[in-house]
mmCIF file of C-alpha atoms in Angstrom:
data_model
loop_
_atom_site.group_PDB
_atom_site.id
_atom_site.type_symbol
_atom_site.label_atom_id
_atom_site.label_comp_id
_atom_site.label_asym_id
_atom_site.label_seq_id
_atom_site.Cartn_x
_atom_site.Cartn_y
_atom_site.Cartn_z
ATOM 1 C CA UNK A 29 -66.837 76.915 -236.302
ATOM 2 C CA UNK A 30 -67.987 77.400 -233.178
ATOM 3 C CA UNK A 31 -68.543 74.452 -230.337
ATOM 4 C CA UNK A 32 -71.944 75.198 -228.934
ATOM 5 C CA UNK A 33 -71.061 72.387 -226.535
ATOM 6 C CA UNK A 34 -68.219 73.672 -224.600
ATOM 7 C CA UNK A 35 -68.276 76.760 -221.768
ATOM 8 C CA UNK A 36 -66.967 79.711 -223.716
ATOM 9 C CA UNK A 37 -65.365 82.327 -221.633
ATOM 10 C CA UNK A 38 -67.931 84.278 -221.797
ATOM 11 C CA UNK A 39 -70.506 81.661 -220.116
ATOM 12 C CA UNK A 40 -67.842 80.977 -217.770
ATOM 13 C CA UNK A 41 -67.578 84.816 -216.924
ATOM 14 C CA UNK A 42 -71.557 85.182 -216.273
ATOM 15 C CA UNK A 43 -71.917 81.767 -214.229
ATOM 16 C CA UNK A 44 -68.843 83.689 -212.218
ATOM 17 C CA UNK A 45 -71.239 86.353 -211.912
ATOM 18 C CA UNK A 46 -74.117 84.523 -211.068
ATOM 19 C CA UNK A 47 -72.013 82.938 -208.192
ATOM 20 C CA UNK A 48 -71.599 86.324 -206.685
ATOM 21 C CA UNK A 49 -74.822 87.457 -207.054
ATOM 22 C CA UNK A 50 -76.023 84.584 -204.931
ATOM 23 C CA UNK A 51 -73.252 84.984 -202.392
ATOM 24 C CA UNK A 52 -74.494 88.674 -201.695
ATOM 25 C CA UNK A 53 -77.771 87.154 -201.667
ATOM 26 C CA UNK A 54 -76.433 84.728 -199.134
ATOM 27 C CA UNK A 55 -74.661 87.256 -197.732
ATOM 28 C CA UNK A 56 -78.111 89.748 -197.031
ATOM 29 C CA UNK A 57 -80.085 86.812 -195.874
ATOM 30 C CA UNK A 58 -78.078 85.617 -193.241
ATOM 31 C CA UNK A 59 -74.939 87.975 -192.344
ATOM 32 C CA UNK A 60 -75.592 91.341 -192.983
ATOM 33 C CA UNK A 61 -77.047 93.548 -189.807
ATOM 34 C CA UNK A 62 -79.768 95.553 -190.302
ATOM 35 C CA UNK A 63 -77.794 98.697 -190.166
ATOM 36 C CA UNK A 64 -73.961 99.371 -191.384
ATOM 37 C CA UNK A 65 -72.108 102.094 -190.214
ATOM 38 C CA UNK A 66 -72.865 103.540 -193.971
ATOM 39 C CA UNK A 67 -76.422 103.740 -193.583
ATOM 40 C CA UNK A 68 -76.418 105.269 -190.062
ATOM 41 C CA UNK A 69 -73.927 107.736 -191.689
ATOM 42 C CA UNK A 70 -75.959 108.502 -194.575
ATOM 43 C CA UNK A 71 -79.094 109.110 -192.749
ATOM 44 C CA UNK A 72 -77.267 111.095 -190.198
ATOM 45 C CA UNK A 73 -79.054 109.845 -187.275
ATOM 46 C CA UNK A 74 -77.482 109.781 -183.784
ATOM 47 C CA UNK A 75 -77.453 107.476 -181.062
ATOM 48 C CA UNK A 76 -80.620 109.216 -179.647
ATOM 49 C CA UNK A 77 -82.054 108.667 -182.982
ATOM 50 C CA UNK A 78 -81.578 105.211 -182.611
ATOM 51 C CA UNK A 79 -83.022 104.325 -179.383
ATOM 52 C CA UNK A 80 -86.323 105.760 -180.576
ATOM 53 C CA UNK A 81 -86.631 103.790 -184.140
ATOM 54 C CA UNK A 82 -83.742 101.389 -183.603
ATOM 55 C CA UNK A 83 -85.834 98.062 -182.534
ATOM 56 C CA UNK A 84 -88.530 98.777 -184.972
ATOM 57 C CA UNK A 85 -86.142 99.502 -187.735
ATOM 58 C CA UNK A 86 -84.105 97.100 -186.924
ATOM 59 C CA UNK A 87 -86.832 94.460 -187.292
ATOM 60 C CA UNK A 88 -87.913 95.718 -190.227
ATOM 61 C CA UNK A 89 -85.086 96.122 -192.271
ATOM 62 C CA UNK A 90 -84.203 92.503 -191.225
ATOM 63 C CA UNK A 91 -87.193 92.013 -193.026
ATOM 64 C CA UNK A 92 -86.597 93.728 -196.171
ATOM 65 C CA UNK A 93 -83.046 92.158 -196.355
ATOM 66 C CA UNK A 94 -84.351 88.905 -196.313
ATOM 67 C CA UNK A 95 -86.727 89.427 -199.202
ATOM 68 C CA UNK A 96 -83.552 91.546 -200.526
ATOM 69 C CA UNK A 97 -81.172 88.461 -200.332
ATOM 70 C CA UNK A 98 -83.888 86.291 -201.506
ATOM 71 C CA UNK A 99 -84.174 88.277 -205.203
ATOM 72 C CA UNK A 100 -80.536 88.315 -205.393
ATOM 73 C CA UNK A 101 -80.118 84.585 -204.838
ATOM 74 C CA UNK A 102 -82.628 83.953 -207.365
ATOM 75 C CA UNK A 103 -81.289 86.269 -209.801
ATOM 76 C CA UNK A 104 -77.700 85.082 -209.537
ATOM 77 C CA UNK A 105 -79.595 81.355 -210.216
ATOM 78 C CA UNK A 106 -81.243 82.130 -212.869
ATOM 79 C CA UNK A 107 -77.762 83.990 -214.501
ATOM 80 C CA UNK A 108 -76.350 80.950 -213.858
ATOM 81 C CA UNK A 109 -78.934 79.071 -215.492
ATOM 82 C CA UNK A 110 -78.843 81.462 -218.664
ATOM 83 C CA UNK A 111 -74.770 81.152 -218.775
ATOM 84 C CA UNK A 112 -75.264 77.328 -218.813
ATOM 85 C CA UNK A 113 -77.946 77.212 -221.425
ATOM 86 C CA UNK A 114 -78.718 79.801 -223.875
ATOM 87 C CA UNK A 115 -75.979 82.151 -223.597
ATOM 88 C CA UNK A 116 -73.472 79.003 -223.585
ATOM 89 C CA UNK A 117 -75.539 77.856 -226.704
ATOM 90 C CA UNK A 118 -75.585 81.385 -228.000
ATOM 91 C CA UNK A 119 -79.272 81.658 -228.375
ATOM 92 C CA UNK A 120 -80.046 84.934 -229.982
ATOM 93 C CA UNK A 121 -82.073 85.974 -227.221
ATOM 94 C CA UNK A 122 -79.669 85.100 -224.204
ATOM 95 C CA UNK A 123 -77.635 88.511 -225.121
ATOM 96 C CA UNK A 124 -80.942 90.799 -224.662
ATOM 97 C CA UNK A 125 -81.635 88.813 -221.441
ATOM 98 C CA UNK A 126 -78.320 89.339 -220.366
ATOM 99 C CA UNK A 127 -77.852 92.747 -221.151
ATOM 100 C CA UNK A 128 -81.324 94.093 -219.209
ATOM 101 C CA UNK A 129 -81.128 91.287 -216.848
ATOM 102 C CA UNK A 130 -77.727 92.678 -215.469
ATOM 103 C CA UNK A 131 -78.591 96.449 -215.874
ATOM 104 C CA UNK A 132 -81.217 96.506 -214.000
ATOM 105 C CA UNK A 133 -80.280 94.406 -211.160
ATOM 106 C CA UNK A 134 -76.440 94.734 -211.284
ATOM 107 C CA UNK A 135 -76.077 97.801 -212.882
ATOM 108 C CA UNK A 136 -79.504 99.374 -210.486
ATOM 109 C CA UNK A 137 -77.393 98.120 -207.288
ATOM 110 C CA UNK A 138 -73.941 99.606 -208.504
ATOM 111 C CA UNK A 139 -75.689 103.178 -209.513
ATOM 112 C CA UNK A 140 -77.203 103.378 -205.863
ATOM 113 C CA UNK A 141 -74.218 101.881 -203.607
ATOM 114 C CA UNK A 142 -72.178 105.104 -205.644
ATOM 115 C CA UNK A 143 -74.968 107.385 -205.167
ATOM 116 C CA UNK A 144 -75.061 106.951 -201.820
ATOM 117 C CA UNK A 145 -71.026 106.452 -201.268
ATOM 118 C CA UNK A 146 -71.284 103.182 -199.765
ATOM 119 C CA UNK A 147 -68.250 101.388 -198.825
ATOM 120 C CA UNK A 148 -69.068 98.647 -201.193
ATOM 121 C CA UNK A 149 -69.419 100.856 -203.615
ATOM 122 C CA UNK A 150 -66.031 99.612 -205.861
ATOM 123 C CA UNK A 151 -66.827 96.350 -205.360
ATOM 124 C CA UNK A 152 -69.829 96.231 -206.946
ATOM 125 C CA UNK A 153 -68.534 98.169 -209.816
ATOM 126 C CA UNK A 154 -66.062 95.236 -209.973
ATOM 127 C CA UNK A 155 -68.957 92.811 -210.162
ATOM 128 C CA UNK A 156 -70.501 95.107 -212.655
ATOM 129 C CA UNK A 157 -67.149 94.480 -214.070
ATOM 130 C CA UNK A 158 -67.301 90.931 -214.311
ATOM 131 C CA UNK A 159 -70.924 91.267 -216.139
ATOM 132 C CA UNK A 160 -69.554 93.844 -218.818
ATOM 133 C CA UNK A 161 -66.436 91.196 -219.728
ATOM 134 C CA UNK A 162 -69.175 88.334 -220.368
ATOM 135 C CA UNK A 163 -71.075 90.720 -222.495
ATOM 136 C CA UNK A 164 -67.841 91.766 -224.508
ATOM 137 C CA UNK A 165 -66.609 88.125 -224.527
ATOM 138 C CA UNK A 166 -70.028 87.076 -225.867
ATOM 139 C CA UNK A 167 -69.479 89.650 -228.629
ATOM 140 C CA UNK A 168 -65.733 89.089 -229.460
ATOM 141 C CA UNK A 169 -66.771 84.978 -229.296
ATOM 142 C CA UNK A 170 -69.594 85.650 -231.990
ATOM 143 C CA UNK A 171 -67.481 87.933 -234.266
ATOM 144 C CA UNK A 172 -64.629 85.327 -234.446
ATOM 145 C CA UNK A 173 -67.453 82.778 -234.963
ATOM 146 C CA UNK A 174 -68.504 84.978 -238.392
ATOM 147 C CA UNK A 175 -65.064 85.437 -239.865
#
């Protein structure tokens, strides 16, 4: 029988991923510069380049990574909020939200950061990682509930 009131290791796993989700939301918000080495590199601009666009890009991507860092706190929250509740509680929908939830942001943000051969690139496919073990945990936990 299963204990609906105890953290399963597969809540514990997503909460862990929630965690990191905020702290790269954290992480855009405050920390990160506008530009990285890896996106002057894959935009192959030079230094001329830069003193053209460079203030107004600058400032604008600032912009955009605050907003950036802003969805990825709150989506790292609410996985948090969803390991702690449903998913802990094995609501049948928690899975579903879990599953698209974490495709489309985690799974959207590995794709991209490979695409473009970022250097955070295996990283993020550890995170992505981390999200696939909750998913299988949730699975292995329910089967074991069944037999």
């Amino acid at each position: 029988m299963l204990d609906r009131s105890k953290w399963s290791p597969s809540a514990v796993l997503m909460a862990m991923t929630g965690i990191i989700v905020v702290c790269i939301g954290v992480y855009f918000v405050l920390f990160r510069p506008p530009l990285l080495p890896e996106d002057v590199r894959y935009m192959q601009l030079t230094e001329a380049d830069l003193s053209v666009v460079g203030p107004s890009l600058r400032d604008w991507l600032g912009r955009v990574f605050a907003v950036l860092g802003g969805f990825a706190m709150a989506t790292g929250v609410l996985m948090i909020t969803l390991a702690a509740t449903a998913f802990r509680s094995r609501e049948p929908i928690a899975a579903f939200g879990a599953i698209l939830g974490g495709a489309v942001s985690i799974g959207t943000m590995t794709a991209v950061n490979f695409a473009i051969n970022s250097d955070f690139k295996w990283a993020l496919l550890g995170l992505f990682a981390l999200w696939a073990a909750s998913l299988i945990a949730y699975w292995l936990e329910g089967a074991k509930a069944i037999a």
